[in-house]
JSON list of C-alpha atoms in Angstrom, two decimals:
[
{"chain": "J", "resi": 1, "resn": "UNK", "atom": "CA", "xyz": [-48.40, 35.64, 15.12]},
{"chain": "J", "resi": 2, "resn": "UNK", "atom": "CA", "xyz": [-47.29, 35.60, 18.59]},
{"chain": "J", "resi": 3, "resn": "UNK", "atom": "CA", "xyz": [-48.95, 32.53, 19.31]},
{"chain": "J", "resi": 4, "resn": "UNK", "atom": "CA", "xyz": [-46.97, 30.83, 15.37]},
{"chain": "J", "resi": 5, "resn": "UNK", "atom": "CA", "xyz": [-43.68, 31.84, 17.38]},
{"chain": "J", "resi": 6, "resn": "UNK", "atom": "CA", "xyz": [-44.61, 30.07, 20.55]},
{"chain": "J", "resi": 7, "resn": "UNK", "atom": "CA", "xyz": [-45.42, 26.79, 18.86]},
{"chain": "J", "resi": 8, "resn": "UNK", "atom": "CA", "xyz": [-42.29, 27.06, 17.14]},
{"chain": "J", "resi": 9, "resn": "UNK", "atom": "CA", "xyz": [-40.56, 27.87, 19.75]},
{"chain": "J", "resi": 10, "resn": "UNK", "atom": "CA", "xyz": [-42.14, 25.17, 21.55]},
{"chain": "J", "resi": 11, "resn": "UNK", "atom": "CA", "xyz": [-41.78, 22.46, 18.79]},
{"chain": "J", "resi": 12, "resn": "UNK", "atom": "CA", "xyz": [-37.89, 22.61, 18.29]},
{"chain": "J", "resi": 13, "resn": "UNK", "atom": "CA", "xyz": [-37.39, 22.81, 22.25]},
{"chain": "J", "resi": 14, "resn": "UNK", "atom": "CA", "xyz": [-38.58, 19.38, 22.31]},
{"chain": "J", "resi": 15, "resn": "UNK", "atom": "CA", "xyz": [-37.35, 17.97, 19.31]},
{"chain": "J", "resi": 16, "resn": "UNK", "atom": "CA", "xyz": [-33.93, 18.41, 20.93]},
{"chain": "J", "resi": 17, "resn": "UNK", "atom": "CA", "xyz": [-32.71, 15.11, 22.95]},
{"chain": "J", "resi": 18, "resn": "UNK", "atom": "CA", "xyz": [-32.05, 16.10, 26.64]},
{"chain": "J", "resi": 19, "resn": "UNK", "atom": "CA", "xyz": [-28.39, 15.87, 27.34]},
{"chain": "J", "resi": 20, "resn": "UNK", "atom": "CA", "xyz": [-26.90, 15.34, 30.93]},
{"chain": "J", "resi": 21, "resn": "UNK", "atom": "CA", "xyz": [-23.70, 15.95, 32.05]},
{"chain": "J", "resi": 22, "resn": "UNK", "atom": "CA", "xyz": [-22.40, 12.63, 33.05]},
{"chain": "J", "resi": 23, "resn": "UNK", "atom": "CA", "xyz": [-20.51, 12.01, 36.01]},
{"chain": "J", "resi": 24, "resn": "UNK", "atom": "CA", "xyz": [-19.76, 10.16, 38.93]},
{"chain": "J", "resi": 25, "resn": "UNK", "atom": "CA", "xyz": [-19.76, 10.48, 42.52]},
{"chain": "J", "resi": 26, "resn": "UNK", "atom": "CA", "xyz": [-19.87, 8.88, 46.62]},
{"chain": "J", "resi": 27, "resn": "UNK", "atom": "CA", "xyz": [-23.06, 9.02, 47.83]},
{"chain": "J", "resi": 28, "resn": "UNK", "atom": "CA", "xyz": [-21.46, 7.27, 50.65]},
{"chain": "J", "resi": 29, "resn": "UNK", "atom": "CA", "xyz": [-18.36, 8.17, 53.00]},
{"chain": "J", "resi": 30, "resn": "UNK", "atom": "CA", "xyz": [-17.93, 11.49, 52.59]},
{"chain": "J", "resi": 31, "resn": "UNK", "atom": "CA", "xyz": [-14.70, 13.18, 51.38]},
{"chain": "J", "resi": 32, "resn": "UNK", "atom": "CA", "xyz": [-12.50, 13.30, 54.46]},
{"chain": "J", "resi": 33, "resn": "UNK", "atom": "CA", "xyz": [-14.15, 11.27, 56.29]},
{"chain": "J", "resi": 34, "resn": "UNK", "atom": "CA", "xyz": [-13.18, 8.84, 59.62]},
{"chain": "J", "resi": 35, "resn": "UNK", "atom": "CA", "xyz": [-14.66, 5.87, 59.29]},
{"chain": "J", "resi": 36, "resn": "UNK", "atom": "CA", "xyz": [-14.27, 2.12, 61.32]},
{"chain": "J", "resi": 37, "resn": "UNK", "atom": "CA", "xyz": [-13.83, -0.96, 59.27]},
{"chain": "J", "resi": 38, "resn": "UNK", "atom": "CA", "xyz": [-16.03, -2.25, 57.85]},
{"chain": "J", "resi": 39, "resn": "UNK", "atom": "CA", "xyz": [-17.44, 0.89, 56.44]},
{"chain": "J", "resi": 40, "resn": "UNK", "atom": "CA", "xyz": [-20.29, 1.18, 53.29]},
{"chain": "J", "resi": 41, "resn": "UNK", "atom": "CA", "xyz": [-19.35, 3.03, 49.95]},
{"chain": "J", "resi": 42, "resn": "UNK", "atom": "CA", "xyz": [-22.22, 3.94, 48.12]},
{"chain": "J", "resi": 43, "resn": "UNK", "atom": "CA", "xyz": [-21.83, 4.72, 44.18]},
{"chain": "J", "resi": 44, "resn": "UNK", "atom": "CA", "xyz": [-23.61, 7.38, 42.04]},
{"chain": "J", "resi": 45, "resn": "UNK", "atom": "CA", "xyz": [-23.49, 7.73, 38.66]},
{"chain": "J", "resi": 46, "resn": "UNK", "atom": "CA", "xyz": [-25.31, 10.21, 36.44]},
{"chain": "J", "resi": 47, "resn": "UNK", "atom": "CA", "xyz": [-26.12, 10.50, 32.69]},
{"chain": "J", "resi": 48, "resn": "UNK", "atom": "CA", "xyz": [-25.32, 6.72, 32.33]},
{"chain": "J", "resi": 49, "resn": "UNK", "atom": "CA", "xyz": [-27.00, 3.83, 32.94]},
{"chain": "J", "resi": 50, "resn": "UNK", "atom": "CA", "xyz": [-25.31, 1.12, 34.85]},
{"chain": "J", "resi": 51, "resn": "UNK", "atom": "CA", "xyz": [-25.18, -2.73, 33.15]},
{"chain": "J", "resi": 52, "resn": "UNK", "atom": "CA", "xyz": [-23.40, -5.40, 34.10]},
{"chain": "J", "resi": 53, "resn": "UNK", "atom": "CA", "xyz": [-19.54, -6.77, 32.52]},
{"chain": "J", "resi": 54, "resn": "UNK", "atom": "CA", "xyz": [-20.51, -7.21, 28.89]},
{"chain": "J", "resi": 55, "resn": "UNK", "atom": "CA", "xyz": [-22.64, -5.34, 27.80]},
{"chain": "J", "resi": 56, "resn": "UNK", "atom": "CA", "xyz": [-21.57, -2.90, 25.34]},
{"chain": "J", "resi": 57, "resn": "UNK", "atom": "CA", "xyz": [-23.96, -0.15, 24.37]},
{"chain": "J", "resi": 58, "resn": "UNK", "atom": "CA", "xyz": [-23.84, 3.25, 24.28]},
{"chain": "J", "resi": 59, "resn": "UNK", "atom": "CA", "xyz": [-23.83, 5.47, 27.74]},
{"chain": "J", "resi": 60, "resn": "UNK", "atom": "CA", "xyz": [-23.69, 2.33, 29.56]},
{"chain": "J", "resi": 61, "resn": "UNK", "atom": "CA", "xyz": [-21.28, 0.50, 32.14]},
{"chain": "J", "resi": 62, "resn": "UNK", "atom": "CA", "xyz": [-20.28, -0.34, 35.40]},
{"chain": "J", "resi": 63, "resn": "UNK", "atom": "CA", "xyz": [-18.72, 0.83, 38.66]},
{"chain": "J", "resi": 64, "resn": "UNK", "atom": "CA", "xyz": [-14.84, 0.14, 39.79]},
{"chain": "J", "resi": 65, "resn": "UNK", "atom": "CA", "xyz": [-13.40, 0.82, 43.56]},
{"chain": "J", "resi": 66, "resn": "UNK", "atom": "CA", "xyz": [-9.82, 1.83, 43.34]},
{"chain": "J", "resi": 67, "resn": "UNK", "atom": "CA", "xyz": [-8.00, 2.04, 46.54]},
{"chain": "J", "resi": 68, "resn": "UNK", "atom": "CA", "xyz": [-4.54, 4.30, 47.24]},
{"chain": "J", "resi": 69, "resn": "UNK", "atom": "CA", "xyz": [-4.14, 3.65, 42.84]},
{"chain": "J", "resi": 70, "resn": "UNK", "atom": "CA", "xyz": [-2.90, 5.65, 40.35]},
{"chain": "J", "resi": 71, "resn": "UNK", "atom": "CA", "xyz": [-6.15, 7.05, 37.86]},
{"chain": "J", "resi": 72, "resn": "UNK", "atom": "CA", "xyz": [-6.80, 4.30, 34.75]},
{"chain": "J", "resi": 73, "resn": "UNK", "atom": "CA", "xyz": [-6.62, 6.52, 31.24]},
{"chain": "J", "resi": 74, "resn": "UNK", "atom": "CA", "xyz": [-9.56, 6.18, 28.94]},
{"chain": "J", "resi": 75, "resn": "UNK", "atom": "CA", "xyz": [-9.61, 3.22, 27.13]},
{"chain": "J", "resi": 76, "resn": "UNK", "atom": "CA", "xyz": [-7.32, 1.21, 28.96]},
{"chain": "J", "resi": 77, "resn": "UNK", "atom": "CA", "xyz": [-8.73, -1.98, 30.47]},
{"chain": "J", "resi": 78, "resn": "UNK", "atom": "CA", "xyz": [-8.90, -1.49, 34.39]},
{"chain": "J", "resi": 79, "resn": "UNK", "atom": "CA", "xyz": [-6.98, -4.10, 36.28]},
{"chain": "J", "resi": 80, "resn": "UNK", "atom": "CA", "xyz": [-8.53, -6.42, 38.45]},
{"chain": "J", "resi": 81, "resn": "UNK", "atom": "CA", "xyz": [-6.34, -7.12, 41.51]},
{"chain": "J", "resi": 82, "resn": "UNK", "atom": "CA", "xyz": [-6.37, -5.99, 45.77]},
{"chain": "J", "resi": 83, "resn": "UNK", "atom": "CA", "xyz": [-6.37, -2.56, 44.39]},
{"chain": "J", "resi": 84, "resn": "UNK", "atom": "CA", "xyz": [-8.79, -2.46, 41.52]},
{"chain": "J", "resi": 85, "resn": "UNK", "atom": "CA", "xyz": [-12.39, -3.64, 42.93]},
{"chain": "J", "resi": 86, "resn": "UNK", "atom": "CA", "xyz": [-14.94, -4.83, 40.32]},
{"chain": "J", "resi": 87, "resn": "UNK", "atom": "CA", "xyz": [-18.36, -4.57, 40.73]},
{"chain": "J", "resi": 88, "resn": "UNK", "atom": "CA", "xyz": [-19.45, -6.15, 37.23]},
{"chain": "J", "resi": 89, "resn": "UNK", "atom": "CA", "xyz": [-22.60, -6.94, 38.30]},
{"chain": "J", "resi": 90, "resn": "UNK", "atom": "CA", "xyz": [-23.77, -3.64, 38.40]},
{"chain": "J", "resi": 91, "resn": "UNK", "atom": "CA", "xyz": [-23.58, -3.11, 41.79]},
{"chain": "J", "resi": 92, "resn": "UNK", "atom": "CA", "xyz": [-23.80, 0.40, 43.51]},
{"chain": "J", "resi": 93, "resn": "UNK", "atom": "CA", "xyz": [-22.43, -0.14, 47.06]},
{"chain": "J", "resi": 94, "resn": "UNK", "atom": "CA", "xyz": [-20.49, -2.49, 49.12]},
{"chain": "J", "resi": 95, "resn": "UNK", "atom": "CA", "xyz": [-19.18, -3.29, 52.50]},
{"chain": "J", "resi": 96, "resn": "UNK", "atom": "CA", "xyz": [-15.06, -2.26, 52.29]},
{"chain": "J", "resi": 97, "resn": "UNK", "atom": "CA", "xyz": [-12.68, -3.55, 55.09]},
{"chain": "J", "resi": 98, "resn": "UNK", "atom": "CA", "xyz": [-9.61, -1.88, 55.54]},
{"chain": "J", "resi": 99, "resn": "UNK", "atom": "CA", "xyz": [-6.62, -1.56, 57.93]},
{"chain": "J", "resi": 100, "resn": "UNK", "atom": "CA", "xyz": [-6.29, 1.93, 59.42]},
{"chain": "J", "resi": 101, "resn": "UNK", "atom": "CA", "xyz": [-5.04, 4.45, 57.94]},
{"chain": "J", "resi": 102, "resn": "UNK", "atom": "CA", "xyz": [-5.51, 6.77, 55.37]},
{"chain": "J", "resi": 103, "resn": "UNK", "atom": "CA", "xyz": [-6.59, 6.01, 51.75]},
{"chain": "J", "resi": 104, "resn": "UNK", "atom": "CA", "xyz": [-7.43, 7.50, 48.23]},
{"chain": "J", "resi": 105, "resn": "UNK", "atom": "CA", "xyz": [-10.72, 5.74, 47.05]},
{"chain": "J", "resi": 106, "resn": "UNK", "atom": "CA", "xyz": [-11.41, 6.79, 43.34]},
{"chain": "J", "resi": 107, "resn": "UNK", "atom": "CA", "xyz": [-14.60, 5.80, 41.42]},
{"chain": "J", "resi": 108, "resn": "UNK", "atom": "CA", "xyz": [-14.23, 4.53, 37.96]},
{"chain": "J", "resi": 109, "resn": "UNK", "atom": "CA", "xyz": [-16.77, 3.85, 35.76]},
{"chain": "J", "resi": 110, "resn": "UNK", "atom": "CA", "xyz": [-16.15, 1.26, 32.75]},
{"chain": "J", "resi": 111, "resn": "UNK", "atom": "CA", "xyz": [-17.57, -0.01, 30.24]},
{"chain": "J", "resi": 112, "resn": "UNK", "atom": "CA", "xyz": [-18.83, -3.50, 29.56]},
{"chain": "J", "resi": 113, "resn": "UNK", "atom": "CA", "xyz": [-15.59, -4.44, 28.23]},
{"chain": "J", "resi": 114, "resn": "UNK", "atom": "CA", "xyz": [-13.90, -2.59, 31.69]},
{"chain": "J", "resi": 115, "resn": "UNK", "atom": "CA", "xyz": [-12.30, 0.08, 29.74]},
{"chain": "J", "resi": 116, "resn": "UNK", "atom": "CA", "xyz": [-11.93, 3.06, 31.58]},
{"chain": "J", "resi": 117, "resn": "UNK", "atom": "CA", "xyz": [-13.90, 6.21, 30.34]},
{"chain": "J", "resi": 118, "resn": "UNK", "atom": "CA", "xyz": [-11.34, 8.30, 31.85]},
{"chain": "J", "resi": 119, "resn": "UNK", "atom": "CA", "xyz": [-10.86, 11.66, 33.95]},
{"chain": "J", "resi": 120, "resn": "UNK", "atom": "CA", "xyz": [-14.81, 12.63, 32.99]},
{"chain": "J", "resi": 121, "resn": "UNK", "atom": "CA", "xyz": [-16.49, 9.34, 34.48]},
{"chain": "J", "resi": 122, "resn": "UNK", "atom": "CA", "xyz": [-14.04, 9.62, 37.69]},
{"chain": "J", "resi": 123, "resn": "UNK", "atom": "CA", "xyz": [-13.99, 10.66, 41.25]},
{"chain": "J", "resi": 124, "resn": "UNK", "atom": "CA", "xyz": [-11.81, 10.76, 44.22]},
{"chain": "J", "resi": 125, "resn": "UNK", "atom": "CA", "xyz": [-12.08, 11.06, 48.05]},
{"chain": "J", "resi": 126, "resn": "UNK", "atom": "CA", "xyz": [-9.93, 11.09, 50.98]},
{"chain": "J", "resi": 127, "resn": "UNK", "atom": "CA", "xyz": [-10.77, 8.77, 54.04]},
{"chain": "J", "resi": 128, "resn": "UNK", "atom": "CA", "xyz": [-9.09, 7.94, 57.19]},
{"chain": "J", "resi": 129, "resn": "UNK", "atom": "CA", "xyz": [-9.95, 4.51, 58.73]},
{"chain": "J", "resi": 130, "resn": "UNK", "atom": "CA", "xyz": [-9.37, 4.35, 62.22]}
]
């Protein structure tokens, strides 16, 4: 009987799709971090897959750079200007030149359509360049 259970047990464990929490996050600088210009950012992004400007399916999308500007709500197109890099290709670094001082760098994944997903698919850091 025991062995009934286990296969049961077994069968609807697997049956089940695997869910991640999806989120984003800098591999590369650091949060509060000094850094000289030009410096690399480095992109991670987890329980999405990237794809380039266009594409719209499910779970997918790409990464967007914003620099010392205010959070993009869900839904609304992300703007592309100085502020509001695009990396459409699906990119997951670049080289960033900036004068010194200190900036907010926020991650923002979009879709294929650059709509912001919002707070959940978002991340901020602190760096100083010198």
């Amino acid at each position: 009987m025991n062995f009934i259970k286990a296969l049961t047990f077994c069968a609807l464990l697997f049956s089940v799709p695997a869910t991640y929490a999806q989120s984003v996050n800098f591999v590369e600088p650091k949060d509060g971090a000094t850094v000289t210009s030009p410096f690399k950012v480095v992109f991670a992004v987890t329980g999405m897959t990237i794809a380039p400007a266009g594409e719209m399916r499910d779970n997918t999308g790409h990464h967007h750079l914003l620099i010392n500007a205010q959070d993009v709500p869900e839904g609304t197109v992300i703007p592309m200007d100085d502020t509001h890099k695009h990396f459409g290709k699906g990119q997951t670094e670049t080289e960033l030149s900036l004068p010194p001082g200190k900036y907010k760098l926020t991650m923002q994944f979009g879709n294929g359509a650059h709509q912001s997903y919002g707070p959940k698919l978002s991340k901020s850091i602190t760096v100083t360049v010198q």
